[in-house]
Tab-separated table of C-alpha atoms and ligand atoms in Angstrom:
chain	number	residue	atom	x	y	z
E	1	UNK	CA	-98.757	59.513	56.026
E	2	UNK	CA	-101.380	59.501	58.661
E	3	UNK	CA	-102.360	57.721	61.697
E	4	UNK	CA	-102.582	54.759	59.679
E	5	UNK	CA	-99.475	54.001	58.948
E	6	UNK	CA	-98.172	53.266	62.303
E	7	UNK	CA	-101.597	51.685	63.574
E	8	UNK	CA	-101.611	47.427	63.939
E	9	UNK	CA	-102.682	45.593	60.415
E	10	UNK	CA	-105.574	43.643	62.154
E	11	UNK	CA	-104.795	40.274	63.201
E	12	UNK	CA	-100.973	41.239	63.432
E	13	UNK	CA	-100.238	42.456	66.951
E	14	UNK	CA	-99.239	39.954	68.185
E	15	UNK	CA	-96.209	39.599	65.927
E	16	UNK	CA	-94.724	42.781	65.761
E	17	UNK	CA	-91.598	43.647	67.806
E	18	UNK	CA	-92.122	45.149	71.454
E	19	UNK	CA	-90.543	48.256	70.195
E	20	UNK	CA	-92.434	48.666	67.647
E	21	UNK	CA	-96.045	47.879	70.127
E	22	UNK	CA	-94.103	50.861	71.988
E	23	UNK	CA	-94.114	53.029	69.755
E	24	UNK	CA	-97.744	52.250	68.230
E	25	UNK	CA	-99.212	52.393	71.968
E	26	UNK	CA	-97.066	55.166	73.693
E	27	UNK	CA	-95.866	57.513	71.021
E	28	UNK	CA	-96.471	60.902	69.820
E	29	UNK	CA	-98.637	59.913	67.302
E	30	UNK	CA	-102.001	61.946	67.307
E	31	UNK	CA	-101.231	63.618	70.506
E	32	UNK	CA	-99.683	66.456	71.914
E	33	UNK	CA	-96.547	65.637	73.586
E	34	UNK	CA	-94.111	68.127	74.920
E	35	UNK	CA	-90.201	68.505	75.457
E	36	UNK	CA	-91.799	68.705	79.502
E	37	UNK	CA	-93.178	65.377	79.334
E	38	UNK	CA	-89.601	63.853	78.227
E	39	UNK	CA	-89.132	60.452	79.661
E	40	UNK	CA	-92.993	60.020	80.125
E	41	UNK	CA	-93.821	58.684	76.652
E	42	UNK	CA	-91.573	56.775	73.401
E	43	UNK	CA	-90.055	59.247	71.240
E	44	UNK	CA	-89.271	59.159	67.554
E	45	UNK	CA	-86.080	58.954	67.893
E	46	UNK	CA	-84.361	57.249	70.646
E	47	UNK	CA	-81.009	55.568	69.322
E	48	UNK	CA	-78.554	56.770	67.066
E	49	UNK	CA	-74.991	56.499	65.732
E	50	UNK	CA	-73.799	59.529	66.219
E	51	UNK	CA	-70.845	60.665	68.640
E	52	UNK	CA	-71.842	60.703	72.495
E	53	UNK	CA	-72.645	64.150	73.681
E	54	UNK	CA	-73.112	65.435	70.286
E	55	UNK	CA	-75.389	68.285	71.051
E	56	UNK	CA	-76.565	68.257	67.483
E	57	UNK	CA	-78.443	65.343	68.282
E	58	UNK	CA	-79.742	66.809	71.299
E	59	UNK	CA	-81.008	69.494	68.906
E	60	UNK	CA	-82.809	66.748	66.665
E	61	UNK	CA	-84.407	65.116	69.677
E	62	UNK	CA	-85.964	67.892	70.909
E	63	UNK	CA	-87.137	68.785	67.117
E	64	UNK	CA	-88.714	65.905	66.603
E	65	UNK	CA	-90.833	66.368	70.242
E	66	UNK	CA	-91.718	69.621	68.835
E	67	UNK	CA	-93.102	69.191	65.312
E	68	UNK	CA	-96.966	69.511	65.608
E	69	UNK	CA	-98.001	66.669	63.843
E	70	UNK	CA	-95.272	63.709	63.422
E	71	UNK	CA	-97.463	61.440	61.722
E	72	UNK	CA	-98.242	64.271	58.697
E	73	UNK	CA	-94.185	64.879	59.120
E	74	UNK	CA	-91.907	64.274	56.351
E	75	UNK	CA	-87.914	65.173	57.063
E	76	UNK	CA	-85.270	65.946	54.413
E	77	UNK	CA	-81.739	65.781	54.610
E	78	UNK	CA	-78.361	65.536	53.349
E	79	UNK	CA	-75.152	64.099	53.709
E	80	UNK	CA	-73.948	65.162	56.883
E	81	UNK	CA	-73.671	63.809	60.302
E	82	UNK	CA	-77.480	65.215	60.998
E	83	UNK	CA	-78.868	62.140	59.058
E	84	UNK	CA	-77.297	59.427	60.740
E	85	UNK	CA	-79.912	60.379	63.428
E	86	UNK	CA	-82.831	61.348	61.414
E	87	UNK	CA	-82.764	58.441	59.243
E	88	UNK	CA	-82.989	56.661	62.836
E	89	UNK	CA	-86.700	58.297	63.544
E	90	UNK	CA	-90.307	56.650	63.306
E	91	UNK	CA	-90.822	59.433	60.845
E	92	UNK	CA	-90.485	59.339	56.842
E	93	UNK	CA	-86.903	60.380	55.972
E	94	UNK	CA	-85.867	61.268	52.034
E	95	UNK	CA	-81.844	61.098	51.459
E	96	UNK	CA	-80.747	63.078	48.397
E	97	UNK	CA	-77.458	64.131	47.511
E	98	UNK	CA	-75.590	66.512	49.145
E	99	UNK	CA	-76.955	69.670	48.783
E	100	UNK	CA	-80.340	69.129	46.968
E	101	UNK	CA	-82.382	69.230	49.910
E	102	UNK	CA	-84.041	72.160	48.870
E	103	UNK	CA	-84.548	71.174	46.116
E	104	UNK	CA	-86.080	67.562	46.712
E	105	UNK	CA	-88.271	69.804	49.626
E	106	UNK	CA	-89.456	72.137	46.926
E	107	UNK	CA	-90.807	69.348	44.718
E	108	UNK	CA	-91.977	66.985	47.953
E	109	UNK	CA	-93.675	69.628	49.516
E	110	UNK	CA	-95.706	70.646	46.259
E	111	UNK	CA	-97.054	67.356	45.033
E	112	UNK	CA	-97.835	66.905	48.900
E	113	UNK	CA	-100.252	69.405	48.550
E	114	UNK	CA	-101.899	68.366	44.610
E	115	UNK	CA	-101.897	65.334	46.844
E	116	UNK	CA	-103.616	65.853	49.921
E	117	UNK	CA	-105.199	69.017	49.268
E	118	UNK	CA	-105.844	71.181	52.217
E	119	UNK	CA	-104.655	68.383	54.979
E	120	UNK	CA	-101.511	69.609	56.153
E	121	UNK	CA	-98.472	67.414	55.516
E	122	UNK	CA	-95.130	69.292	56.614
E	123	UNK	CA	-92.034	69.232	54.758
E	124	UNK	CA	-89.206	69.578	57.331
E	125	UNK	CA	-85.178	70.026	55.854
E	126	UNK	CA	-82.601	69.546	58.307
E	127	UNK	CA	-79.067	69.731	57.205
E	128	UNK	CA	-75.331	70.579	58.430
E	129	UNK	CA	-74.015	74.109	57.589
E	130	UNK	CA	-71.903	72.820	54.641
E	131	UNK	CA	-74.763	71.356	53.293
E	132	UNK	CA	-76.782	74.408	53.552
E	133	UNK	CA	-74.892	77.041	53.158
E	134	UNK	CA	-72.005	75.832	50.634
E	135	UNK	CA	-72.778	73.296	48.189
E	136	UNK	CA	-76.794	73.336	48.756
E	137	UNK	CA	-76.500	77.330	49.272
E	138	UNK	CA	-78.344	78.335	45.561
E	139	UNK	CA	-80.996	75.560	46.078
E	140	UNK	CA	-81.564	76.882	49.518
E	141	UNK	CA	-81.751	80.596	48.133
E	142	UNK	CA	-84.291	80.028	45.200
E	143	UNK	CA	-86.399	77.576	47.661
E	144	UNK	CA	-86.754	80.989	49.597
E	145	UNK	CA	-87.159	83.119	46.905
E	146	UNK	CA	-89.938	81.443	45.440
E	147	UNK	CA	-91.382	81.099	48.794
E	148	UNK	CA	-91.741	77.291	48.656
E	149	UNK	CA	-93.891	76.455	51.967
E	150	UNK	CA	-91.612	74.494	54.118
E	151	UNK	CA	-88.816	74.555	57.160
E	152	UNK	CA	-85.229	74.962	55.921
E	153	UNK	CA	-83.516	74.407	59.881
E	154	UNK	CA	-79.713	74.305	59.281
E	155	UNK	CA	-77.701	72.230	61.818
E	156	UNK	CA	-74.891	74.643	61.996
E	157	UNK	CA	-71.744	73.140	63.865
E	158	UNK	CA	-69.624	75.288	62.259
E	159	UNK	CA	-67.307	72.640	60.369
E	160	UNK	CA	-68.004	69.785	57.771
E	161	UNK	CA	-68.099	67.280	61.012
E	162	UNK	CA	-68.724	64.135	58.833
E	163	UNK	CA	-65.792	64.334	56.917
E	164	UNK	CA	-63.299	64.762	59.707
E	165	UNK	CA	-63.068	68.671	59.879
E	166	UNK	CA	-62.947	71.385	56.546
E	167	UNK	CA	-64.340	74.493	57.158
E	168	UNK	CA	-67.586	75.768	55.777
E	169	UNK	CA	-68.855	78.739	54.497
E	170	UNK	CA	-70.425	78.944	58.795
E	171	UNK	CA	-67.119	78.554	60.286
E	172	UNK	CA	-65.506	81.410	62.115
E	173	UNK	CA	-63.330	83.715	60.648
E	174	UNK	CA	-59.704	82.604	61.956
E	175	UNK	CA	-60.810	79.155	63.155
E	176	UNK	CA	-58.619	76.440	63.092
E	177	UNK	CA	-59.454	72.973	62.090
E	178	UNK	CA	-57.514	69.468	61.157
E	179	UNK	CA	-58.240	70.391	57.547
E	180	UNK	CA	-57.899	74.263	57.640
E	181	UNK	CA	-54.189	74.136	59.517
E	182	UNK	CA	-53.731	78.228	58.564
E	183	UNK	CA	-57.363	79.104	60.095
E	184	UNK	CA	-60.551	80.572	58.177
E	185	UNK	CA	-59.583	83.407	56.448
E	186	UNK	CA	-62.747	84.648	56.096
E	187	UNK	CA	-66.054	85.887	58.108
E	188	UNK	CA	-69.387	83.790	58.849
E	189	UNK	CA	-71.988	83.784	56.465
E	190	UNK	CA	-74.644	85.848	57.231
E	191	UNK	CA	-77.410	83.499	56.586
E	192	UNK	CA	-80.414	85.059	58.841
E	193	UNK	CA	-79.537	88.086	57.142
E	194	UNK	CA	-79.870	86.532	53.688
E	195	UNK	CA	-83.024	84.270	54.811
E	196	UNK	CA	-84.464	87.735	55.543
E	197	UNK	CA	-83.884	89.447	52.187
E	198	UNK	CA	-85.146	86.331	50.392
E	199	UNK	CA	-88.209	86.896	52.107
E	200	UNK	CA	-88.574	84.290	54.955
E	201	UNK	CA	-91.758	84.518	57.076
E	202	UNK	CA	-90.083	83.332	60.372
E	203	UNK	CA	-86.037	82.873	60.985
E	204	UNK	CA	-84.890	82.066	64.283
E	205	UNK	CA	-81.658	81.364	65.717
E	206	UNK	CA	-81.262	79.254	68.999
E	207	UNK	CA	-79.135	76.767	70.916
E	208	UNK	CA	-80.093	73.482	71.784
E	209	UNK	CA	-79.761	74.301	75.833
E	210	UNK	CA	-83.478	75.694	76.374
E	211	UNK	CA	-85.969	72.884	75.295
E	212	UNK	CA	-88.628	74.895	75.701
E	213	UNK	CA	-87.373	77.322	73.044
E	214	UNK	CA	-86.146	75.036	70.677
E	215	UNK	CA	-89.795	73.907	71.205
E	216	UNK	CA	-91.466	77.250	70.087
E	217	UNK	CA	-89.438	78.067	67.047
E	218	UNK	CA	-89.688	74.529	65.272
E	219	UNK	CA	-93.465	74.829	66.651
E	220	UNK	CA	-93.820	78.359	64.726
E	221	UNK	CA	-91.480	77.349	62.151
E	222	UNK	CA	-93.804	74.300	60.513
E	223	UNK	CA	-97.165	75.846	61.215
E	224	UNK	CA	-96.369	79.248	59.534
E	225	UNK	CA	-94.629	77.219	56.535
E	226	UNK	CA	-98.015	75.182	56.221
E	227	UNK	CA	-99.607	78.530	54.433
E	228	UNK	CA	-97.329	81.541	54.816
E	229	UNK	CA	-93.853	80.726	53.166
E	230	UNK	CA	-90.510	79.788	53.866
E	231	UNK	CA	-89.332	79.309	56.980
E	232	UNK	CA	-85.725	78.875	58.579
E	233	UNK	CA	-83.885	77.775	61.857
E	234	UNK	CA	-80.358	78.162	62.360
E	235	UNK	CA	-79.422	75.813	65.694
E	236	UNK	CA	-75.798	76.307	67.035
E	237	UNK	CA	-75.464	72.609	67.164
E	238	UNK	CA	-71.302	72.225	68.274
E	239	UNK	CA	-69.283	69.430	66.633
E	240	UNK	CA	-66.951	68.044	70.071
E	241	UNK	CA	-65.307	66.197	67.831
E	242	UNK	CA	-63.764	68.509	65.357
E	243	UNK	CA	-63.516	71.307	68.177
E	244	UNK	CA	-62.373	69.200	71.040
E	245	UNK	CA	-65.119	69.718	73.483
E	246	UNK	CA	-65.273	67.421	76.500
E	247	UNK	CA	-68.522	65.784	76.243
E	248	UNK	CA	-69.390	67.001	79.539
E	249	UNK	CA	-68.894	70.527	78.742
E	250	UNK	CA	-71.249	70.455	75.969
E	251	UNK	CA	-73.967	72.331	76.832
E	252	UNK	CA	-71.562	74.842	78.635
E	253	UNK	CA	-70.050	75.578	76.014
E	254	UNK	CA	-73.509	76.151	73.965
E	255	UNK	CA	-74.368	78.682	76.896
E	256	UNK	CA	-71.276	80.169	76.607
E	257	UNK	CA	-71.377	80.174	72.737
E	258	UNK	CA	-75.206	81.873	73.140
E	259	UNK	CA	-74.112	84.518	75.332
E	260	UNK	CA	-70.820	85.543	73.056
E	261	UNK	CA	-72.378	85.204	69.633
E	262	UNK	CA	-75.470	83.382	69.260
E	263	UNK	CA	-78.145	85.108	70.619
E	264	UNK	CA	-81.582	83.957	70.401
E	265	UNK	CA	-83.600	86.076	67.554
E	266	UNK	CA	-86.854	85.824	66.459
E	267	UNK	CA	-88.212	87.233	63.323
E	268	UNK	CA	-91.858	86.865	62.323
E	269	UNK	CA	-93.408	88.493	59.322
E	270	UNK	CA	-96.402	90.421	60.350
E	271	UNK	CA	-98.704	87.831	58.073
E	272	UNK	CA	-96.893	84.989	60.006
E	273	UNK	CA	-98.133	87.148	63.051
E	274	UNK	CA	-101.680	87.293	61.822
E	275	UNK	CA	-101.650	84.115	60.907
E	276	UNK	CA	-100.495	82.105	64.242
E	277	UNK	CA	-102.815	84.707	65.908
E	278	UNK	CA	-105.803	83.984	64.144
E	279	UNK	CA	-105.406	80.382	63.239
E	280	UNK	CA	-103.057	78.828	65.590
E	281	UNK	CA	-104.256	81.119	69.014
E	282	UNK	CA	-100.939	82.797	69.620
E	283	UNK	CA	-101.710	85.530	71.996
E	284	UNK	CA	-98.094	87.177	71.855
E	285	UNK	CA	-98.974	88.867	68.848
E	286	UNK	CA	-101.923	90.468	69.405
E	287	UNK	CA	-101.674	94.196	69.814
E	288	UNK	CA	-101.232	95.401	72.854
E	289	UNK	CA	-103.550	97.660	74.736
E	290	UNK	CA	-102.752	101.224	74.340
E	291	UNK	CA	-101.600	102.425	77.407
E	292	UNK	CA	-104.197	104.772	79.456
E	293	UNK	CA	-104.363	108.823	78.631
E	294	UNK	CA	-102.419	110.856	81.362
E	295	UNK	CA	-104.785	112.697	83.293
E	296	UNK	CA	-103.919	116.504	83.222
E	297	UNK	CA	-102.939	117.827	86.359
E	298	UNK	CA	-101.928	114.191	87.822
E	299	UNK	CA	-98.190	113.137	88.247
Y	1	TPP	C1	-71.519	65.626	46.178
Y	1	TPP	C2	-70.824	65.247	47.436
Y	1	TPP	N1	-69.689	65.870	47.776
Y	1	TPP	C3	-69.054	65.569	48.915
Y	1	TPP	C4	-69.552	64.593	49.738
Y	1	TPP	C5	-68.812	64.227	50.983
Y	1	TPP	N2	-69.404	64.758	52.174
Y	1	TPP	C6	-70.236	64.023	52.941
Y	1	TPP	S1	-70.719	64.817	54.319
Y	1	TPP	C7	-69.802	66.166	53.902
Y	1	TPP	C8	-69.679	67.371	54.794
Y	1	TPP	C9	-70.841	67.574	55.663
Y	1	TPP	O1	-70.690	68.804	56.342
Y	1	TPP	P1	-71.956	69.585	56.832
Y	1	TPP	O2	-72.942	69.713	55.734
Y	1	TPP	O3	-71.522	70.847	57.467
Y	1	TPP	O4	-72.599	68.587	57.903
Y	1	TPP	P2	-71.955	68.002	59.254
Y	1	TPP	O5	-71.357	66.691	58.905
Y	1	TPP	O6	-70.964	68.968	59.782
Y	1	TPP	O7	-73.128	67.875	60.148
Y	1	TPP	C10	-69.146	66.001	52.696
Y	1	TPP	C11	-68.233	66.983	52.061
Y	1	TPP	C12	-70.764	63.945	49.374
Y	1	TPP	N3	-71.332	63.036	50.136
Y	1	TPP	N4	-71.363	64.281	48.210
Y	2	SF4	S1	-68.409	64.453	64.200
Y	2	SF4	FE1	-69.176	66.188	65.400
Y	2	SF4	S2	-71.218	66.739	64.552
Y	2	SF4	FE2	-70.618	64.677	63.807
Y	2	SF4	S3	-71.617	63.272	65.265
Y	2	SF4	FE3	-69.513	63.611	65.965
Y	2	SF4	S4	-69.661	65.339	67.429
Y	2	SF4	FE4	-71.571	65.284	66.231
């Protein structure tokens, strides 16, 4: 868990796999690298299992680009088909069972810091909507509650993907799916709304179709959790499979899906404000200038 444990053991080079050299010698690793520089250097995660054109793992990609310091990065998942790609990454994965990964965060993310004191070392959870919002919902909840200082980001495709197509807690009302034949019979969870009132410093929702902003919230997301609080993402990350997408209509359909029902929204806490202000540089949140006094008599 530092730039040590992906440098060469001296002596060694010469042995290790060209992928390997790649990733030592052109990775993210102590550098700033950006979803704009894609192509130009090795990523974290590059190969997978996962079904083509699964814009979930479009979602993870970009992620990964975006957390600010991979080699102080530790992810946390579930069963699901998100893992299948994280487990894939040049970054630290811990498996639990399904649902605990709050849980297994909360405890991770606490000795991290008796640990290592004051260096940051981020605690990022990724996990499907079942995992989050069904069977891991009250370990999710009380993670938030007791303000435990890492990023929940929920990989919300709507279904239980992996296991061929029940619907979750995130599904639609009315949906249809190979394993709910008589459609959802009831509405969406509200989880922003309940991330709010369990007192979440930042929540964001966002597709996986703008880089840039998938970018910014994961960006905000494990910086504020490093000293404010919880933090949580909710991605719309479709499932093709279980809703029959045509792989090339993926990210059409997440525009489409944006522009119907998930918007982007932000919400920052104003000590999350203060705080990415002051220690981070954000200059969105500084106040803004009050606007000049009307001059009596002018239009
Ligand atoms: C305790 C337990 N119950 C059930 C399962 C079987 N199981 C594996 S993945 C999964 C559903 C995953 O759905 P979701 O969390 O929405 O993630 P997705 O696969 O859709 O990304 C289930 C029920 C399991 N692994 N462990
Ligand atoms: S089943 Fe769905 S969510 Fe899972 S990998 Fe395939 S397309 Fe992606």
């Amino acid at each position: 868990m530092s730039l040590d444990y992906v440098k060469f053991s001296s002596g060694f080079e010469k042995f290790m796999p060209k992928e390997y050299r790649d990733m030592v010698e052109h990775g993210p690793f102590g550098k700033k690298v950006s979803v704009s520089q894609m192509g130009s250097f090795k990523e974290v995660l590059e190969e997978h299992p996962m079904c083509a054109g699964c814009a979930m793992t479009l979602f993870i990609r970009l992620a990964m680009i975006a957390f600010p310091n991979p080699e102080d990065t530790i992810t946390v998942g579930t069963a699901g088909c998100g893992r299948l790609a994280i487990s894939q990454a040049a970054i630290p994965f811990v498996y639990g069972n399904y649902g605990d990964q709050n849980g297994v965060a909360s405890g991770l993310s606490r000795g991290l810091r008796l640990r290592f004191g004051d260096k940051p070392k981020d605690v990022v959870v990724m996990a499907g909507d079942g995992g989050t919002a069904d069977i891991g919902f009250q370990q999710v909840l009380h993670s938030w509650f007791r303000k435990e200082r890492f990023t929940t980001i929920m990989l919300d495709n709507e279904v239980y993907g992996n296991t061929g197509g029940q619907e979750s807690g995130m599904t639609n009302r009315g949906a249809v799916l190979k394993m709910a034949p008589l459609g959802k019979k009831f509405e969406k969870m509200d989880m922003v709304q309940m991330a709010k009132v369990a007192g979440c410093a930042y929540v964001a929702t966002v597709v996986p179709n703008n880089p840039r902003r998938v970018e910014s919230v994961i960006k905000k997301a494990v910086l504020i959790a490093r000293e404010v609080g919880s933090t949580y993402i909710q991605a719309y990350t479709s499932c093709n499979i279980e809703y029959a997408i045509p792989t090339d209509k993926v990210m059409e359909d997440a525009k489409t899906v944006e522009n119907d029902r998930y918007a982007f929204s932000e919400y920052v806490s104003d000590e999350a404000k203060q705080y990415l202000t002051e220690r981070y540089g954000y200059k969105e949140y500084l106040p803004k200038p009050a606007a000049p006094a009307s001059i009596p008599g002018k239009a």
